[in-house]
mmCIF file of C-alpha atoms in Angstrom:
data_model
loop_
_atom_site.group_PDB
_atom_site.id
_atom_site.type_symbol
_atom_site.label_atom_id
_atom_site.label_comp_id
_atom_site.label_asym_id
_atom_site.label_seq_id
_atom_site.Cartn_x
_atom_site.Cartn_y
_atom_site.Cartn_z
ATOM 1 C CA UNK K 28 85.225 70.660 218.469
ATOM 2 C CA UNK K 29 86.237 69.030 215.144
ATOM 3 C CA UNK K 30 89.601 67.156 214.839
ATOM 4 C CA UNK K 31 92.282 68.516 213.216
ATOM 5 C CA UNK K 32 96.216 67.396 212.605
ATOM 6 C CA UNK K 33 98.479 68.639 215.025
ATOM 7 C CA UNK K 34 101.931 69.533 214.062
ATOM 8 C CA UNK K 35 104.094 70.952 216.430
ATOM 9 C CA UNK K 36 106.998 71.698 214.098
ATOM 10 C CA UNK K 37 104.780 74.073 211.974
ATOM 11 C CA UNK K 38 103.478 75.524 215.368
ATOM 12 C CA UNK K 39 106.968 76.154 216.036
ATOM 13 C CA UNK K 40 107.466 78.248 213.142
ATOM 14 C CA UNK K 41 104.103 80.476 213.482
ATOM 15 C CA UNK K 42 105.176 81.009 217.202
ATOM 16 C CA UNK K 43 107.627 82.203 216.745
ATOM 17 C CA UNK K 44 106.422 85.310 213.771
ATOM 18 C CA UNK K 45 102.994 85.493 216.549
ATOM 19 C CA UNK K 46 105.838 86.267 218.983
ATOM 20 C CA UNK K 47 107.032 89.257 217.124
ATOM 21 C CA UNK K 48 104.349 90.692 216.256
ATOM 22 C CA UNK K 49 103.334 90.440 220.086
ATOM 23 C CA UNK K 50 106.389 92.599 221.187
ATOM 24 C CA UNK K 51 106.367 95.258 218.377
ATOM 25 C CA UNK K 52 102.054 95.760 219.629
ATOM 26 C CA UNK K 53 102.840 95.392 223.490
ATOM 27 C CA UNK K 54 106.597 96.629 224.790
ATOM 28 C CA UNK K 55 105.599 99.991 225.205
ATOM 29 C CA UNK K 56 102.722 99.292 227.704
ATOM 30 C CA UNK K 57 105.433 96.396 228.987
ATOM 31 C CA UNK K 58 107.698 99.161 229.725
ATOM 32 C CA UNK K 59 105.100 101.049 231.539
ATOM 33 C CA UNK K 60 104.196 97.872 233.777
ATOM 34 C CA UNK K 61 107.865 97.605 234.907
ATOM 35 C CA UNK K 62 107.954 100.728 236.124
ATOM 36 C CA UNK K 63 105.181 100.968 238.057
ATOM 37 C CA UNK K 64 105.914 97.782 240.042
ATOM 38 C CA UNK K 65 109.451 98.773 240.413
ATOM 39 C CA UNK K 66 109.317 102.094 241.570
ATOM 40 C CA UNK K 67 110.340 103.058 244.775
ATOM 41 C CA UNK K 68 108.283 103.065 247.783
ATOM 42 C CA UNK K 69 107.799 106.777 248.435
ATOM 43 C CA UNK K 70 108.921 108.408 252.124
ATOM 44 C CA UNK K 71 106.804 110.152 254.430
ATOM 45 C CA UNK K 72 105.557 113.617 252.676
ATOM 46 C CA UNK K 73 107.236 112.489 249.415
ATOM 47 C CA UNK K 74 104.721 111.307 246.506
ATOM 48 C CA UNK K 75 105.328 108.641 244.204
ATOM 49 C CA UNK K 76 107.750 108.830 241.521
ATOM 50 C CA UNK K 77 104.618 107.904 238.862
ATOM 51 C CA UNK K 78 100.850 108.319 239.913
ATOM 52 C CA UNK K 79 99.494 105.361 238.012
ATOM 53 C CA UNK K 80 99.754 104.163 234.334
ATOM 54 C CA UNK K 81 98.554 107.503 232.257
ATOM 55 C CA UNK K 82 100.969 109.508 234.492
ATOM 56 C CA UNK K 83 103.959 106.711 233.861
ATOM 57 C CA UNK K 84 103.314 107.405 230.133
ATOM 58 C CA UNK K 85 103.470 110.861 230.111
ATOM 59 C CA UNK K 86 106.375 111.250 231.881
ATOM 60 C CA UNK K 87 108.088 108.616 230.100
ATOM 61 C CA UNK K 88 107.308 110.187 227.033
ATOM 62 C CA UNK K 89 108.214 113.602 228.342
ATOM 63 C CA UNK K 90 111.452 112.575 229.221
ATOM 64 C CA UNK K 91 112.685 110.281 226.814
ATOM 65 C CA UNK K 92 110.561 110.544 224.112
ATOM 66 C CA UNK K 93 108.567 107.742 222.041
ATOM 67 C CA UNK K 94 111.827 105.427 221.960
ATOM 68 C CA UNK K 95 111.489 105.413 225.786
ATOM 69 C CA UNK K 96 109.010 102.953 225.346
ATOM 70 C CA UNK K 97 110.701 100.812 223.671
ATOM 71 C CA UNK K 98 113.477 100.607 226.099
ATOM 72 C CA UNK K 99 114.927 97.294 226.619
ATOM 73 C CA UNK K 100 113.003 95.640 223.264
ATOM 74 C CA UNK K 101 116.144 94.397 221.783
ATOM 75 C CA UNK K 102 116.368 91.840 224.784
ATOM 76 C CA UNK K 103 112.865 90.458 223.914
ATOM 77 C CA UNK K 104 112.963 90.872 220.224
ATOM 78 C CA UNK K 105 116.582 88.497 220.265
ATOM 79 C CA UNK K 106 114.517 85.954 222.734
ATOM 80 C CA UNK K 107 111.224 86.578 221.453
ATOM 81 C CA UNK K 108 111.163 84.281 218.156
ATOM 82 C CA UNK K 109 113.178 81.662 220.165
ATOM 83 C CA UNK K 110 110.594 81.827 222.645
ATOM 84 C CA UNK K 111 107.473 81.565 221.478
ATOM 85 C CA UNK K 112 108.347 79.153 218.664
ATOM 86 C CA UNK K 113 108.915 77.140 222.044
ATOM 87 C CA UNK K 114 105.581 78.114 223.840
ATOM 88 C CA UNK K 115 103.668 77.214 220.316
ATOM 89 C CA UNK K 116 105.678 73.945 219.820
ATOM 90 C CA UNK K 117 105.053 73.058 223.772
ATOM 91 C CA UNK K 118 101.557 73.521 222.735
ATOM 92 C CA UNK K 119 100.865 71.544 220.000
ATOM 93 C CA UNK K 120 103.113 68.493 221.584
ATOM 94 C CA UNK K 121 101.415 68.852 224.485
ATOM 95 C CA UNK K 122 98.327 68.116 222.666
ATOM 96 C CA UNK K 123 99.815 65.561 220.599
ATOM 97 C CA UNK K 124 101.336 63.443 223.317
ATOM 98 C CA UNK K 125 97.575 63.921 225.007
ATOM 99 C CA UNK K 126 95.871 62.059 221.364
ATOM 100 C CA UNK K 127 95.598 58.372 221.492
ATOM 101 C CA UNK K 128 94.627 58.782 217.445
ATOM 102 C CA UNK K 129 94.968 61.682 215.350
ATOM 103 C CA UNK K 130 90.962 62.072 215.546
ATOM 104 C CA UNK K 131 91.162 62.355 219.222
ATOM 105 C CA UNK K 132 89.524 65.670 220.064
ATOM 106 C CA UNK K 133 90.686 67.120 223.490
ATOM 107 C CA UNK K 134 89.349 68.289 226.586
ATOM 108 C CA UNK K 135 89.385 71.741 227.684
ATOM 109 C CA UNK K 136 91.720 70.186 230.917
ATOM 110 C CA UNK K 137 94.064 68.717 228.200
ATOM 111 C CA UNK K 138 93.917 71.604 226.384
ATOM 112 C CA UNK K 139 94.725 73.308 229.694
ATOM 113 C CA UNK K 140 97.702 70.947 230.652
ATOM 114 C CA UNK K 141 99.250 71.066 227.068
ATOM 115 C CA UNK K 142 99.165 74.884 227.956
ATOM 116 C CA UNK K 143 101.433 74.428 231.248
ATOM 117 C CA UNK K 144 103.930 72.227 229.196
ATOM 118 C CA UNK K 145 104.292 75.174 227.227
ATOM 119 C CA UNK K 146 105.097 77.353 230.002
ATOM 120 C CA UNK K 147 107.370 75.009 231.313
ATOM 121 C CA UNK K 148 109.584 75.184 227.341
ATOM 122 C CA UNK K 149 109.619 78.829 227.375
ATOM 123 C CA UNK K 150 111.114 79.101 231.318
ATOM 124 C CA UNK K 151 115.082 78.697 229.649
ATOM 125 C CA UNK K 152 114.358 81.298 227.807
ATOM 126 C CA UNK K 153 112.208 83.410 228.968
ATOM 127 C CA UNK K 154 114.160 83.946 232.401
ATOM 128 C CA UNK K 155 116.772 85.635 231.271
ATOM 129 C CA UNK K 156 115.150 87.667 228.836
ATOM 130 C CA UNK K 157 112.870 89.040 231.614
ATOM 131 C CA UNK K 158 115.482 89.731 233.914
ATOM 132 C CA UNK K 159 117.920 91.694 231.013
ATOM 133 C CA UNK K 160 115.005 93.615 230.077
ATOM 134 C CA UNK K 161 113.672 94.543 233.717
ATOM 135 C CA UNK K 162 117.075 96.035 234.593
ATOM 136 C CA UNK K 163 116.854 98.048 231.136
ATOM 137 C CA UNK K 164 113.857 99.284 231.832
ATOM 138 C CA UNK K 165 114.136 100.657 235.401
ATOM 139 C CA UNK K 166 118.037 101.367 234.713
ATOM 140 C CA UNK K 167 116.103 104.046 232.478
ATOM 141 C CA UNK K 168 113.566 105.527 234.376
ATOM 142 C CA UNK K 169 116.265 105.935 236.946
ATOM 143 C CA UNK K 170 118.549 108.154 234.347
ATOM 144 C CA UNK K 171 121.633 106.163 236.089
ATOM 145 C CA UNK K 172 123.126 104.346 233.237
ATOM 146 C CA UNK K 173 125.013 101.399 234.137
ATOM 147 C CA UNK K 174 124.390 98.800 230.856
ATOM 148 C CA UNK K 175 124.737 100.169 227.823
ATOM 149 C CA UNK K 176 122.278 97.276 225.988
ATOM 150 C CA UNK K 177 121.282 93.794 226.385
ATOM 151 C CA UNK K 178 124.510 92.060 225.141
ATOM 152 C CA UNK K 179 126.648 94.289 228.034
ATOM 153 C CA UNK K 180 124.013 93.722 230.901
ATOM 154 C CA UNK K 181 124.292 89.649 230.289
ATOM 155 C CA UNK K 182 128.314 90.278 230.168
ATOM 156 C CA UNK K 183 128.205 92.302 233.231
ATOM 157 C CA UNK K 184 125.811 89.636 234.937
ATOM 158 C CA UNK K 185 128.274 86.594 234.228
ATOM 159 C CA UNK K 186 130.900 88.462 235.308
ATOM 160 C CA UNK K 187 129.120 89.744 239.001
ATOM 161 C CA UNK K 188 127.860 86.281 239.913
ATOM 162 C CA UNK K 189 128.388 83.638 236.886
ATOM 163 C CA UNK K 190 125.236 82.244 234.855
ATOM 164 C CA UNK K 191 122.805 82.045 237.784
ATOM 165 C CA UNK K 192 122.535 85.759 238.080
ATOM 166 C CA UNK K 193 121.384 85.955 234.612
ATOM 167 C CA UNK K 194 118.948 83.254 235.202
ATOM 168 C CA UNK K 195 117.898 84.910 238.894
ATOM 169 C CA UNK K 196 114.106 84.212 238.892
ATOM 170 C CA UNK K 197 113.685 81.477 237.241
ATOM 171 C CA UNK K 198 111.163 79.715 239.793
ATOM 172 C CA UNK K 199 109.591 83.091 239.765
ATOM 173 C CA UNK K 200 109.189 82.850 236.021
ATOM 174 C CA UNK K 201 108.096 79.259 236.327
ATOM 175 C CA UNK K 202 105.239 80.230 238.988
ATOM 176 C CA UNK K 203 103.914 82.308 236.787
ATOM 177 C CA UNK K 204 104.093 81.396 232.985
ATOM 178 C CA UNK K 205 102.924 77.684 233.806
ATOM 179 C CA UNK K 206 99.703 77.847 235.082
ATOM 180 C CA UNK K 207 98.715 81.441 233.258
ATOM 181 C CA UNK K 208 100.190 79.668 229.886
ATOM 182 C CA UNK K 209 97.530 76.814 230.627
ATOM 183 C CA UNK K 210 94.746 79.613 230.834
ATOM 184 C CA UNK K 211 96.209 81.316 227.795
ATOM 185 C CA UNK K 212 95.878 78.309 225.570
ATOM 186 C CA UNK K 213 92.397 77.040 226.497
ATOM 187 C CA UNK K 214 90.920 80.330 227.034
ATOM 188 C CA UNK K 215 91.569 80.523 223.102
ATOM 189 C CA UNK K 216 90.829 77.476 221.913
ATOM 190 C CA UNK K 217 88.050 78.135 224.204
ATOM 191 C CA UNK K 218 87.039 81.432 222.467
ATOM 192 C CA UNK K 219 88.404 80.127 219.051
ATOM 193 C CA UNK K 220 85.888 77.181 218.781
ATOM 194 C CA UNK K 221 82.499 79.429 220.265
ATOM 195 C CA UNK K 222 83.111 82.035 218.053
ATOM 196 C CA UNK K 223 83.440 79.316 215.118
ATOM 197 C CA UNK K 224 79.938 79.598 212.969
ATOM 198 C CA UNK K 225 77.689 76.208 213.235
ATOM 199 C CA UNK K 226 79.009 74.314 210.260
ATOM 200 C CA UNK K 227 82.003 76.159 209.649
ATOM 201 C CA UNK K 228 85.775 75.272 210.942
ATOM 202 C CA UNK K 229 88.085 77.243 213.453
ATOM 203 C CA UNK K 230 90.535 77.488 210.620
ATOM 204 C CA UNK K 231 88.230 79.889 208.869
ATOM 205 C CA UNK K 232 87.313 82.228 211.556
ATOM 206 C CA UNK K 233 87.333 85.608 210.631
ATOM 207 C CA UNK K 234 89.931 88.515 211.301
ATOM 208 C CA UNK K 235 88.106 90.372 213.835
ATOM 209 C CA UNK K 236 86.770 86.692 215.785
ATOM 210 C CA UNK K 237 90.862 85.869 215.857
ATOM 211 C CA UNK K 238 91.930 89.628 216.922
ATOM 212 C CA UNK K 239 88.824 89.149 219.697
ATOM 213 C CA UNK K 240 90.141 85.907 221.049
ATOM 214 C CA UNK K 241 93.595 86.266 221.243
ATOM 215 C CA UNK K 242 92.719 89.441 222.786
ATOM 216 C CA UNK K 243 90.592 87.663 225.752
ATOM 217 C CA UNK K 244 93.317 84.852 225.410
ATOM 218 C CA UNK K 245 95.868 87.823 226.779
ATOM 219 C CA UNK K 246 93.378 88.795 229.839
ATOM 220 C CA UNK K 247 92.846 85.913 230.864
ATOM 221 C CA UNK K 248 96.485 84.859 231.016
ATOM 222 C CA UNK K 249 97.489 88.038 233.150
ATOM 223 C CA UNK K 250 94.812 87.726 235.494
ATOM 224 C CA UNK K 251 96.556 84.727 236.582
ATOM 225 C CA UNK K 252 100.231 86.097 236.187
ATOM 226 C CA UNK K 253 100.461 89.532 237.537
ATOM 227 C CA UNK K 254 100.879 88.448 241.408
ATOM 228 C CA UNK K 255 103.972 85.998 240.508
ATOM 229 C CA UNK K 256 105.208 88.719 237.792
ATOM 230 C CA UNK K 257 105.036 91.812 240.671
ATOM 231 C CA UNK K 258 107.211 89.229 242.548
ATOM 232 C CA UNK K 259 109.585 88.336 239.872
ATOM 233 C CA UNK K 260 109.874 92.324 238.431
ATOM 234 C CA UNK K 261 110.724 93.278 242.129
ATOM 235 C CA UNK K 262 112.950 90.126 242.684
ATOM 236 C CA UNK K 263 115.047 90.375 239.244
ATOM 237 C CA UNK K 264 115.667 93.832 239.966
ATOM 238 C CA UNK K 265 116.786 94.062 243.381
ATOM 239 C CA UNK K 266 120.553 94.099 244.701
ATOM 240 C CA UNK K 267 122.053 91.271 244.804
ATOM 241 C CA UNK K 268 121.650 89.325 248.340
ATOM 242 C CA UNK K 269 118.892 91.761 249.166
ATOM 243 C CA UNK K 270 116.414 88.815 249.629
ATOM 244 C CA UNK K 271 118.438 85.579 250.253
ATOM 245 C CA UNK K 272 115.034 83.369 251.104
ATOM 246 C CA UNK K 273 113.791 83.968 247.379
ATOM 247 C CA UNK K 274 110.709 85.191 246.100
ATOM 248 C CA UNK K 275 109.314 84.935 250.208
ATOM 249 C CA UNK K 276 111.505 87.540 251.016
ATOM 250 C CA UNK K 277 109.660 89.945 248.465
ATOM 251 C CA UNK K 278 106.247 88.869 249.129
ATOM 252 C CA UNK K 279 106.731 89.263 253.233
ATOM 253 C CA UNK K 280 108.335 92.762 252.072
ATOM 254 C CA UNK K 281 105.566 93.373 249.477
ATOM 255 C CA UNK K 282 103.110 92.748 251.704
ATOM 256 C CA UNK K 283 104.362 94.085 255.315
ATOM 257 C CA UNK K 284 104.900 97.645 253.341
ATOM 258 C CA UNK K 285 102.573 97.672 250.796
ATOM 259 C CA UNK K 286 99.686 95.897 251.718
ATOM 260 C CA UNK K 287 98.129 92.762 249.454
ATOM 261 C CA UNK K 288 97.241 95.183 246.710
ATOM 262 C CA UNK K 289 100.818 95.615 246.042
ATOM 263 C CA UNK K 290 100.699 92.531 243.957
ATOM 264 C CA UNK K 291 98.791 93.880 241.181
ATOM 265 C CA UNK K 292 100.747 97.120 240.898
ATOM 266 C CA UNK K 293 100.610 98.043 237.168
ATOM 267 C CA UNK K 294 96.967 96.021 236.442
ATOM 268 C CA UNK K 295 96.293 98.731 234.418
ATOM 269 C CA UNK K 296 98.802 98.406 232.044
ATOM 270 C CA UNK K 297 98.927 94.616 232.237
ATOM 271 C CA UNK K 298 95.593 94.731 231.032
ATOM 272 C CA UNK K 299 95.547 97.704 228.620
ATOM 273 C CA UNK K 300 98.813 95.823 227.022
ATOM 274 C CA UNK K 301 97.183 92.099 227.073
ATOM 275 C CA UNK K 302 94.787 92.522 224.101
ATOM 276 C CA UNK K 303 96.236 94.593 221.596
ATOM 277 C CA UNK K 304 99.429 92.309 222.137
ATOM 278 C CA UNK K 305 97.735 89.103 222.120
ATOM 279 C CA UNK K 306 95.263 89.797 219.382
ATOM 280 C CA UNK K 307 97.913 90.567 217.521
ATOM 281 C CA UNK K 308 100.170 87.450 218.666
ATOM 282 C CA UNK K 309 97.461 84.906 217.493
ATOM 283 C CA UNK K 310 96.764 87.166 214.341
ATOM 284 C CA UNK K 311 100.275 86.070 213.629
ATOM 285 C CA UNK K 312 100.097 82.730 214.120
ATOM 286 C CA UNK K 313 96.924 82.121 212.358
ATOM 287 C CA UNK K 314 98.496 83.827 209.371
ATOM 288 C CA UNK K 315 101.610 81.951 209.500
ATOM 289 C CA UNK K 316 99.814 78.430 210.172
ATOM 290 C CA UNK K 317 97.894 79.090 206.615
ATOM 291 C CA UNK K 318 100.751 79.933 205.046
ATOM 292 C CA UNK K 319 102.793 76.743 205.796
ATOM 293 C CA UNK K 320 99.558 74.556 205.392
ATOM 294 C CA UNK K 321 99.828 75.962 202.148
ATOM 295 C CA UNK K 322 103.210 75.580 201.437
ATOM 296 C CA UNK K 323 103.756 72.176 203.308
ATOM 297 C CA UNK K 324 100.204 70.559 203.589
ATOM 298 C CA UNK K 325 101.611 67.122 204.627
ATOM 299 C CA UNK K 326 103.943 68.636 207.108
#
């Protein structure tokens, strides 16, 4: 690796356009994941409501139509910028505070570590989001409409239970984005640097390299989050005082019912969603980053 200057404001600003350009690639397949890991454990006789991911699409799309993938976006899209202008400028602090010198280059570990400080930033945010968007999204598979859009499910949250029933699953969210933002990082810097012709710097890798890492970046990330994210889908969705022990209470459930496989319900569409999303996240952000080292070099 070659040093470079780390600034976490501009990383802050390039989040946060990577962010949007990861929700407008990946809500639809978002959507799908929801679904599946909320749905309904079927009764004796009775099949499942959806079959597995290609049969949650087509009757999603049946029923509602292409905007029926795109249910509950507006919660994301509000938080989204926020968010991973957060998650970007967790990043590059966390590397910063990590560099004796500005030379310093960094291990993959620190690299890994400044990764989990990210996740830690994004948790204010991020719970809430998650936990508006979960109930839009299985509030319309259901067909029972009970919010009629983000802004009126956080008013009818405050007003069932105050401010912690908007941020129900927070520890949830924490388990997961911490340790699966530290893989998310590294596994592209990772990625960024190998794929980084000899002589040439990471700031010139090509489209398709970028596209390819953030891609893998997404994957790997997943692999770690789905089990805490089955949890926290289940969890944020569920009545309220249905499990009073926490996120224990769904995994004993989860697992008594469902068996251990339960916790990667909707790996299909985690997956099939990770790369297009993520490629197109860090696409973003390497496109923004050039344009504000070109507009603010000394930044």
């Amino acid at each position: 690796m070659s040093p470079q200057h780390i600034s976490p404001l501009k990383n802050f600003f390039a989040g946060g356009f990577g962010g949007v350009c990861l929700v407008f690639a990946g809500h639809p397949l978002d959507t799908i994941k929801v679904r599946l890991q909320t749905q309904p454990k079927p009764g004796p006789g009775e099949s499942a409501l959806y079959r597995g991911t290609l049969d949650c699409f087509k009757k999603t799309l049946a029923k509602e139509g292409l905007l029926g993938l795109y249910k509950g976006m507006a919660a994301p899209i509000i938080g989204v910028t926020p968010m991973f202008a957060i998650c970007f400028f967790g990043f590059g602090l966390g590397k910063k505070l990590q560099q004796k010198t500005p030379n310093d280059v960094l291990t993959y570990p620190q690299l890994f570590a400044a990764g989990m400080l990210s996740g830690v930033f994004t948790t204010a945010i991020m719970a809430p989001g998650e936990r508006i968007k979960c109930l839009l999204q299985i509030q319309a598979a259901s067909g029972q409409v009970k919010y009629a859009g983000p802004m009126d499910c956080a008013k009818q949250l405050y007003r069932e239970n105050g401010i912690r029933s908007i941020y129900k699953g927070t520890a949830l969210t924490l388990m997961r984005d911490v340790p699966a933002s530290g893989m998310y990082f590294m596994t592209y810097e990772w990625l960024k640097y190998t794929l980084t012709p000899e002589g040439k710097s990471p700031t010139e890798l090509s489209i398709p390299s970028v596209l390819f890492a953030g891609g893998m970046a997404g994957i790997f990330n997943w692999a770690v989050a789905i089990p805490p994210d089955v949890l926290k889908s289940r969890f944020q969705t569920a009545p309220e005082g249905k499990y009073p022990n926490g996120f224990r209470d769904v995994l004993r459930e989860l697992i008594r019912e469902e068996g251990i496989g339960s916790l990667y319900k909707g790996f299909n569409a985690v997956m099939l969603r990770a790369f297009p999303a993520n490629a197109a996240c860090f696409l973003g952000f390497e496109v923004a980053m050039k344009f504000l080292n070109w507009i603010a070099p000394n930044l």
